[in-house]
Amino acid sequence: MTPAYRVLVDLDALASLPRAGRRRDRVLEMLTGLSDNANQGGDFEINDPETSRPFQVSCVAGFAITWWIDHPVLEVKIIDIREAPRP
């Protein structure tokens, strides 16, 4: 069984979420779920051009959430949350 990861969120990333409501709740539920499900990955992956580190991007409730897994320390790091562009 894979150990649970600790989920760390950059405070600036949280600033883009509404203060309350269903959309905020859905995003926070997704972030909480990453503790046990991080290895499933996001909806798609991008690479940081400076470090070549793969970032996962998950789309939830109209938000794009960018995160990466720091396997050696068993942490998931949320680095960005922003409104997803609408098609």
Tab-separated table of N, CA, C and O in Angstrom:
chain	number	residue	atom	x	y	z
A	1	MET	N	0.833	-1.183	0.000
A	1	MET	CA	0.000	0.000	0.000
A	1	MET	C	0.881	1.250	0.000
A	1	MET	O	1.854	1.342	0.737
A	2	THR	N	0.540	2.235	-0.813
A	2	THR	CA	1.295	3.469	-0.912
A	2	THR	C	0.997	4.356	0.297
A	2	THR	O	-0.163	4.530	0.659
A	3	PRO	N	2.031	4.914	0.921
A	3	PRO	CA	1.774	5.792	2.070
A	3	PRO	C	1.072	7.074	1.623
A	3	PRO	O	1.210	7.507	0.483
A	4	ALA	N	0.319	7.669	2.536
A	4	ALA	CA	-0.360	8.929	2.238
A	4	ALA	C	0.674	10.044	2.116
A	4	ALA	O	1.667	10.075	2.844
A	5	TYR	N	0.430	10.933	1.180
A	5	TYR	CA	1.291	12.086	0.984
A	5	TYR	C	0.730	13.269	1.759
A	5	TYR	O	-0.482	13.401	1.917
A	6	ARG	N	1.599	14.119	2.217
A	6	ARG	CA	1.192	15.368	2.848
A	6	ARG	C	0.955	16.378	1.730
A	6	ARG	O	1.769	16.491	0.808
A	7	VAL	N	-0.157	17.108	1.780
A	7	VAL	CA	-0.493	18.081	0.745
A	7	VAL	C	-0.175	19.479	1.263
A	7	VAL	O	-0.701	19.905	2.296
A	8	LEU	N	0.693	20.194	0.543
A	8	LEU	CA	1.093	21.553	0.898
A	8	LEU	C	0.580	22.508	-0.165
A	8	LEU	O	0.760	22.270	-1.354
A	9	VAL	N	-0.041	23.605	0.267
A	9	VAL	CA	-0.640	24.564	-0.661
A	9	VAL	C	0.003	25.933	-0.470
A	9	VAL	O	0.060	26.450	0.652
A	10	ASP	N	0.470	26.509	-1.558
A	10	ASP	CA	0.990	27.866	-1.538
A	10	ASP	C	-0.170	28.819	-1.226
A	10	ASP	O	-1.204	28.766	-1.880
A	11	LEU	N	-0.015	29.672	-0.225
A	11	LEU	CA	-1.095	30.571	0.169
A	11	LEU	C	-1.537	31.491	-0.964
A	11	LEU	O	-2.723	31.810	-1.083
A	12	ASP	N	-0.609	31.928	-1.808
A	12	ASP	CA	-0.987	32.773	-2.948
A	12	ASP	C	-1.919	32.030	-3.896
A	12	ASP	O	-2.782	32.631	-4.525
A	13	ALA	N	-1.753	30.714	-4.003
A	13	ALA	CA	-2.614	29.922	-4.884
A	13	ALA	C	-4.058	29.944	-4.386
A	13	ALA	O	-4.999	29.983	-5.184
A	14	LEU	N	-4.251	29.927	-3.088
A	14	LEU	CA	-5.606	29.927	-2.523
A	14	LEU	C	-6.342	31.242	-2.751
A	14	LEU	O	-7.566	31.287	-2.713
A	15	ALA	N	-5.608	32.316	-3.003
A	15	ALA	CA	-6.225	33.636	-3.163
A	15	ALA	C	-7.201	33.703	-4.340
A	15	ALA	O	-8.118	34.517	-4.333
A	16	SER	N	-7.035	32.846	-5.328
A	16	SER	CA	-7.917	32.896	-6.497
A	16	SER	C	-9.252	32.180	-6.270
A	16	SER	O	-10.163	32.303	-7.082
A	17	LEU	N	-9.357	31.438	-5.177
A	17	LEU	CA	-10.613	30.731	-4.887
A	17	LEU	C	-11.634	31.669	-4.262
A	17	LEU	O	-11.264	32.597	-3.529
A	18	PRO	N	-12.919	31.418	-4.503
A	18	PRO	CA	-13.940	32.196	-3.791
A	18	PRO	C	-13.820	31.942	-2.290
A	18	PRO	O	-13.303	30.900	-1.861
A	19	ARG	N	-14.288	32.858	-1.481
A	19	ARG	CA	-14.199	32.718	-0.019
A	19	ARG	C	-15.095	31.607	0.511
A	19	ARG	O	-14.843	31.059	1.575
A	20	ALA	N	-16.155	31.282	-0.206
A	20	ALA	CA	-17.090	30.236	0.211
A	20	ALA	C	-17.821	29.725	-1.024
A	20	ALA	O	-17.698	30.285	-2.106
A	21	GLY	N	-18.553	28.646	-0.843
A	21	GLY	CA	-19.391	28.146	-1.924
A	21	GLY	C	-18.988	26.777	-2.423
A	21	GLY	O	-17.972	26.201	-2.027
A	22	ARG	N	-19.825	26.271	-3.313
A	22	ARG	CA	-19.672	24.917	-3.842
A	22	ARG	C	-18.377	24.736	-4.633
A	22	ARG	O	-17.715	23.703	-4.513
A	23	ARG	N	-17.994	25.719	-5.452
A	23	ARG	CA	-16.773	25.588	-6.248
A	23	ARG	C	-15.546	25.482	-5.344
A	23	ARG	O	-14.655	24.658	-5.561
A	24	ARG	N	-15.486	26.329	-4.317
A	24	ARG	CA	-14.369	26.263	-3.362
A	24	ARG	C	-14.340	24.894	-2.680
A	24	ARG	O	-13.279	24.275	-2.559
A	25	ASP	N	-15.503	24.421	-2.257
A	25	ASP	CA	-15.582	23.120	-1.580
A	25	ASP	C	-15.080	21.996	-2.475
A	25	ASP	O	-14.361	21.109	-2.023
A	26	ARG	N	-15.433	22.031	-3.762
A	26	ARG	CA	-14.989	20.978	-4.689
A	26	ARG	C	-13.476	20.989	-4.860
A	26	ARG	O	-12.837	19.940	-4.900
A	27	VAL	N	-12.904	22.183	-4.970
A	27	VAL	CA	-11.440	22.277	-5.101
A	27	VAL	C	-10.762	21.763	-3.833
A	27	VAL	O	-9.811	20.972	-3.901
A	28	LEU	N	-11.246	22.169	-2.671
A	28	LEU	CA	-10.634	21.716	-1.421
A	28	LEU	C	-10.779	20.207	-1.233
A	28	LEU	O	-9.859	19.553	-0.726
A	29	GLU	N	-11.895	19.634	-1.673
A	29	GLU	CA	-12.064	18.176	-1.615
A	29	GLU	C	-11.034	17.487	-2.505
A	29	GLU	O	-10.454	16.465	-2.133
A	30	MET	N	-10.823	18.044	-3.697
A	30	MET	CA	-9.834	17.462	-4.609
A	30	MET	C	-8.444	17.516	-3.997
A	30	MET	O	-7.690	16.543	-4.040
A	31	LEU	N	-8.088	18.657	-3.388
A	31	LEU	CA	-6.775	18.799	-2.773
A	31	LEU	C	-6.594	17.800	-1.635
A	31	LEU	O	-5.544	17.173	-1.506
A	32	THR	N	-7.618	17.625	-0.832
A	32	THR	CA	-7.573	16.654	0.257
A	32	THR	C	-7.389	15.243	-0.290
A	32	THR	O	-6.610	14.452	0.246
A	33	GLY	N	-8.067	14.926	-1.379
A	33	GLY	CA	-7.970	13.605	-1.988
A	33	GLY	C	-6.605	13.288	-2.557
A	33	GLY	O	-6.235	12.120	-2.709
A	34	LEU	N	-5.815	14.323	-2.876
A	34	LEU	CA	-4.469	14.090	-3.409
A	34	LEU	C	-3.587	13.345	-2.416
A	34	LEU	O	-2.642	12.667	-2.812
A	35	SER	N	-3.897	13.445	-1.148
A	35	SER	CA	-3.106	12.763	-0.135
A	35	SER	C	-2.989	11.264	-0.418
A	35	SER	O	-1.932	10.672	-0.269
A	36	ASP	N	-4.080	10.675	-0.855
A	36	ASP	CA	-4.100	9.233	-1.126
A	36	ASP	C	-4.064	8.891	-2.614
A	36	ASP	O	-3.829	7.741	-2.969
A	37	ASN	N	-4.320	9.871	-3.492
A	37	ASN	CA	-4.474	9.577	-4.915
A	37	ASN	C	-3.515	10.315	-5.831
A	37	ASN	O	-3.738	10.374	-7.035
A	38	ALA	N	-2.456	10.876	-5.299
A	38	ALA	CA	-1.535	11.680	-6.111
A	38	ALA	C	-0.932	10.894	-7.266
A	38	ALA	O	-0.710	11.431	-8.349
A	39	ASN	N	-0.675	9.615	-7.058
A	39	ASN	CA	-0.029	8.821	-8.104
A	39	ASN	C	-0.910	8.597	-9.327
A	39	ASN	O	-0.422	8.135	-10.355
A	40	GLN	N	-2.183	8.920	-9.244
A	40	GLN	CA	-3.064	8.808	-10.405
A	40	GLN	C	-2.833	9.940	-11.392
A	40	GLN	O	-3.250	9.875	-12.529
A	41	GLY	N	-2.154	10.994	-10.959
A	41	GLY	CA	-1.839	12.118	-11.835
A	41	GLY	C	-3.011	13.043	-12.039
A	41	GLY	O	-4.101	12.837	-11.519
A	42	GLY	N	-2.748	14.096	-12.799
A	42	GLY	CA	-3.772	15.095	-13.087
A	42	GLY	C	-4.448	14.817	-14.413
A	42	GLY	O	-4.326	13.729	-14.983
A	43	ASP	N	-5.141	15.823	-14.919
A	43	ASP	CA	-5.807	15.704	-16.212
A	43	ASP	C	-4.810	15.780	-17.364
A	43	ASP	O	-5.023	15.194	-18.416
A	44	PHE	N	-3.727	16.522	-17.149
A	44	PHE	CA	-2.635	16.547	-18.127
A	44	PHE	C	-1.370	16.995	-17.423
A	44	PHE	O	-1.399	17.417	-16.269
A	45	GLU	N	-0.240	16.883	-18.129
A	45	GLU	CA	1.066	17.184	-17.556
A	45	GLU	C	1.769	18.234	-18.395
A	45	GLU	O	1.685	18.228	-19.627
A	46	ILE	N	2.458	19.145	-17.723
A	46	ILE	CA	3.315	20.122	-18.395
A	46	ILE	C	4.688	20.047	-17.749
A	46	ILE	O	4.823	19.563	-16.626
A	47	ASN	N	5.706	20.516	-18.440
A	47	ASN	CA	7.057	20.533	-17.882
A	47	ASN	C	7.486	21.966	-17.623
A	47	ASN	O	7.295	22.840	-18.473
A	48	ASP	N	8.075	22.183	-16.461
A	48	ASP	CA	8.622	23.490	-16.124
A	48	ASP	C	9.800	23.747	-17.070
A	48	ASP	O	10.738	22.945	-17.113
A	49	PRO	N	9.770	24.847	-17.828
A	49	PRO	CA	10.856	25.102	-18.785
A	49	PRO	C	12.214	25.329	-18.125
A	49	PRO	O	13.248	25.093	-18.736
A	50	GLU	N	12.230	25.777	-16.864
A	50	GLU	CA	13.498	26.049	-16.190
A	50	GLU	C	14.113	24.800	-15.566
A	50	GLU	O	15.322	24.617	-15.603
A	51	THR	N	13.278	23.934	-14.990
A	51	THR	CA	13.803	22.774	-14.261
A	51	THR	C	13.512	21.442	-14.943
A	51	THR	O	14.025	20.417	-14.519
A	52	SER	N	12.658	21.456	-15.943
A	52	SER	CA	12.179	20.243	-16.627
A	52	SER	C	11.383	19.334	-15.698
A	52	SER	O	11.133	18.184	-16.009
A	53	ARG	N	10.970	19.851	-14.541
A	53	ARG	CA	10.156	19.076	-13.600
A	53	ARG	C	8.749	18.933	-14.184
A	53	ARG	O	8.164	19.891	-14.661
A	54	PRO	N	8.198	17.728	-14.150
A	54	PRO	CA	6.825	17.552	-14.619
A	54	PRO	C	5.822	18.067	-13.582
A	54	PRO	O	5.928	17.747	-12.397
A	55	PHE	N	4.906	18.901	-14.039
A	55	PHE	CA	3.813	19.400	-13.200
A	55	PHE	C	2.529	18.755	-13.685
A	55	PHE	O	2.296	18.629	-14.896
A	56	GLN	N	1.692	18.362	-12.758
A	56	GLN	CA	0.367	17.848	-13.072
A	56	GLN	C	-0.606	19.026	-13.045
A	56	GLN	O	-0.442	19.953	-12.241
A	57	VAL	N	-1.607	18.987	-13.910
A	57	VAL	CA	-2.661	19.996	-13.900
A	57	VAL	C	-3.992	19.266	-13.821
A	57	VAL	O	-4.266	18.381	-14.641
A	58	SER	N	-4.785	19.621	-12.821
A	58	SER	CA	-6.116	19.049	-12.641
A	58	SER	C	-7.139	20.158	-12.809
A	58	SER	O	-6.955	21.261	-12.285
A	59	CYS	N	-8.203	19.864	-13.525
A	59	CYS	CA	-9.269	20.834	-13.743
A	59	CYS	C	-10.469	20.442	-12.887
A	59	CYS	O	-11.003	19.337	-13.030
A	60	VAL	N	-10.846	21.345	-11.975
A	60	VAL	CA	-11.927	21.082	-11.036
A	60	VAL	C	-12.765	22.347	-10.878
A	60	VAL	O	-12.210	23.414	-10.579
A	61	ALA	N	-14.062	22.228	-11.071
A	61	ALA	CA	-15.011	23.317	-10.813
A	61	ALA	C	-14.615	24.623	-11.494
A	61	ALA	O	-14.791	25.709	-10.938
A	62	GLY	N	-14.060	24.534	-12.691
A	62	GLY	CA	-13.678	25.732	-13.437
A	62	GLY	C	-12.320	26.303	-13.065
A	62	GLY	O	-11.976	27.399	-13.485
A	63	PHE	N	-11.537	25.557	-12.284
A	63	PHE	CA	-10.202	25.986	-11.900
A	63	PHE	C	-9.170	25.002	-12.426
A	63	PHE	O	-9.411	23.799	-12.455
A	64	ALA	N	-8.012	25.526	-12.827
A	64	ALA	CA	-6.864	24.700	-13.194
A	64	ALA	C	-5.910	24.723	-12.006
A	64	ALA	O	-5.487	25.790	-11.551
A	65	ILE	N	-5.597	23.538	-11.490
A	65	ILE	CA	-4.762	23.396	-10.299
A	65	ILE	C	-3.446	22.747	-10.729
A	65	ILE	O	-3.447	21.637	-11.271
A	66	THR	N	-2.343	23.432	-10.508
A	66	THR	CA	-1.031	22.928	-10.899
A	66	THR	C	-0.310	22.424	-9.647
A	66	THR	O	-0.238	23.127	-8.643
A	67	TRP	N	0.227	21.202	-9.760
A	67	TRP	CA	0.863	20.565	-8.612
A	67	TRP	C	1.929	19.589	-9.063
A	67	TRP	O	1.988	19.229	-10.227
A	68	TRP	N	2.773	19.209	-8.103
A	68	TRP	CA	3.790	18.197	-8.391
A	68	TRP	C	4.013	17.351	-7.147
A	68	TRP	O	3.696	17.757	-6.041
A	69	ILE	N	4.532	16.160	-7.384
A	69	ILE	CA	4.780	15.219	-6.294
A	69	ILE	C	6.264	15.230	-5.961
A	69	ILE	O	7.110	15.038	-6.830
A	70	ASP	N	6.564	15.451	-4.698
A	70	ASP	CA	7.936	15.376	-4.193
A	70	ASP	C	8.053	14.024	-3.480
A	70	ASP	O	7.822	13.909	-2.282
A	71	HIS	N	8.345	12.987	-4.266
A	71	HIS	CA	8.346	11.618	-3.751
A	71	HIS	C	9.277	11.379	-2.561
A	71	HIS	O	8.878	10.710	-1.608
A	72	PRO	N	10.513	11.902	-2.571
A	72	PRO	CA	11.412	11.586	-1.457
A	72	PRO	C	10.872	11.998	-0.081
A	72	PRO	O	11.161	11.345	0.921
A	73	VAL	N	10.082	13.077	-0.034
A	73	VAL	CA	9.568	13.540	1.262
A	73	VAL	C	8.070	13.273	1.416
A	73	VAL	O	7.453	13.736	2.364
A	74	LEU	N	7.489	12.525	0.463
A	74	LEU	CA	6.068	12.156	0.495
A	74	LEU	C	5.160	13.377	0.613
A	74	LEU	O	4.274	13.444	1.465
A	75	GLU	N	5.393	14.364	-0.282
A	75	GLU	CA	4.573	15.579	-0.291
A	75	GLU	C	4.043	15.860	-1.686
A	75	GLU	O	4.712	15.603	-2.686
A	76	VAL	N	2.837	16.401	-1.727
A	76	VAL	CA	2.265	16.943	-2.948
A	76	VAL	C	2.254	18.452	-2.769
A	76	VAL	O	1.746	18.961	-1.762
A	77	LYS	N	2.806	19.164	-3.722
A	77	LYS	CA	2.930	20.620	-3.594
A	77	LYS	C	2.036	21.304	-4.626
A	77	LYS	O	2.233	21.142	-5.830
A	78	ILE	N	1.066	22.052	-4.124
A	78	ILE	CA	0.142	22.812	-4.966
A	78	ILE	C	0.788	24.166	-5.191
A	78	ILE	O	0.995	24.930	-4.241
A	79	ILE	N	1.105	24.487	-6.453
A	79	ILE	CA	1.818	25.727	-6.712
A	79	ILE	C	0.968	26.805	-7.368
A	79	ILE	O	1.342	27.977	-7.332
A	80	ASP	N	-0.181	26.413	-7.950
A	80	ASP	CA	-0.999	27.425	-8.615
A	80	ASP	C	-2.440	26.945	-8.717
A	80	ASP	O	-2.683	25.759	-9.009
A	81	ILE	N	-3.363	27.852	-8.482
A	81	ILE	CA	-4.789	27.618	-8.722
A	81	ILE	C	-5.295	28.873	-9.422
A	81	ILE	O	-5.135	29.974	-8.915
A	82	ARG	N	-5.885	28.670	-10.600
A	82	ARG	CA	-6.412	29.841	-11.329
A	82	ARG	C	-7.658	29.425	-12.114
A	82	ARG	O	-7.849	28.248	-12.400
A	83	GLU	N	-8.463	30.420	-12.426
A	83	GLU	CA	-9.651	30.166	-13.247
A	83	GLU	C	-9.200	29.553	-14.562
A	83	GLU	O	-8.275	30.055	-15.199
A	84	ALA	N	-9.825	28.483	-14.944
A	84	ALA	CA	-9.497	27.839	-16.212
A	84	ALA	C	-10.150	28.614	-17.342
A	84	ALA	O	-11.280	29.100	-17.196
A	85	PRO	N	-9.448	28.772	-18.456
A	85	PRO	CA	-10.062	29.465	-19.600
A	85	PRO	C	-11.250	28.683	-20.121
A	85	PRO	O	-11.240	27.450	-20.133
A	86	ARG	N	-12.268	29.389	-20.505
A	86	ARG	CA	-13.461	28.740	-21.054
A	86	ARG	C	-13.348	28.653	-22.566
A	86	ARG	O	-12.911	29.602	-23.200
A	87	PRO	N	-13.742	27.492	-23.112
A	87	PRO	CA	-13.621	27.336	-24.579
A	87	PRO	C	-14.564	28.236	-25.338
A	87	PRO	O	-15.517	28.721	-24.903
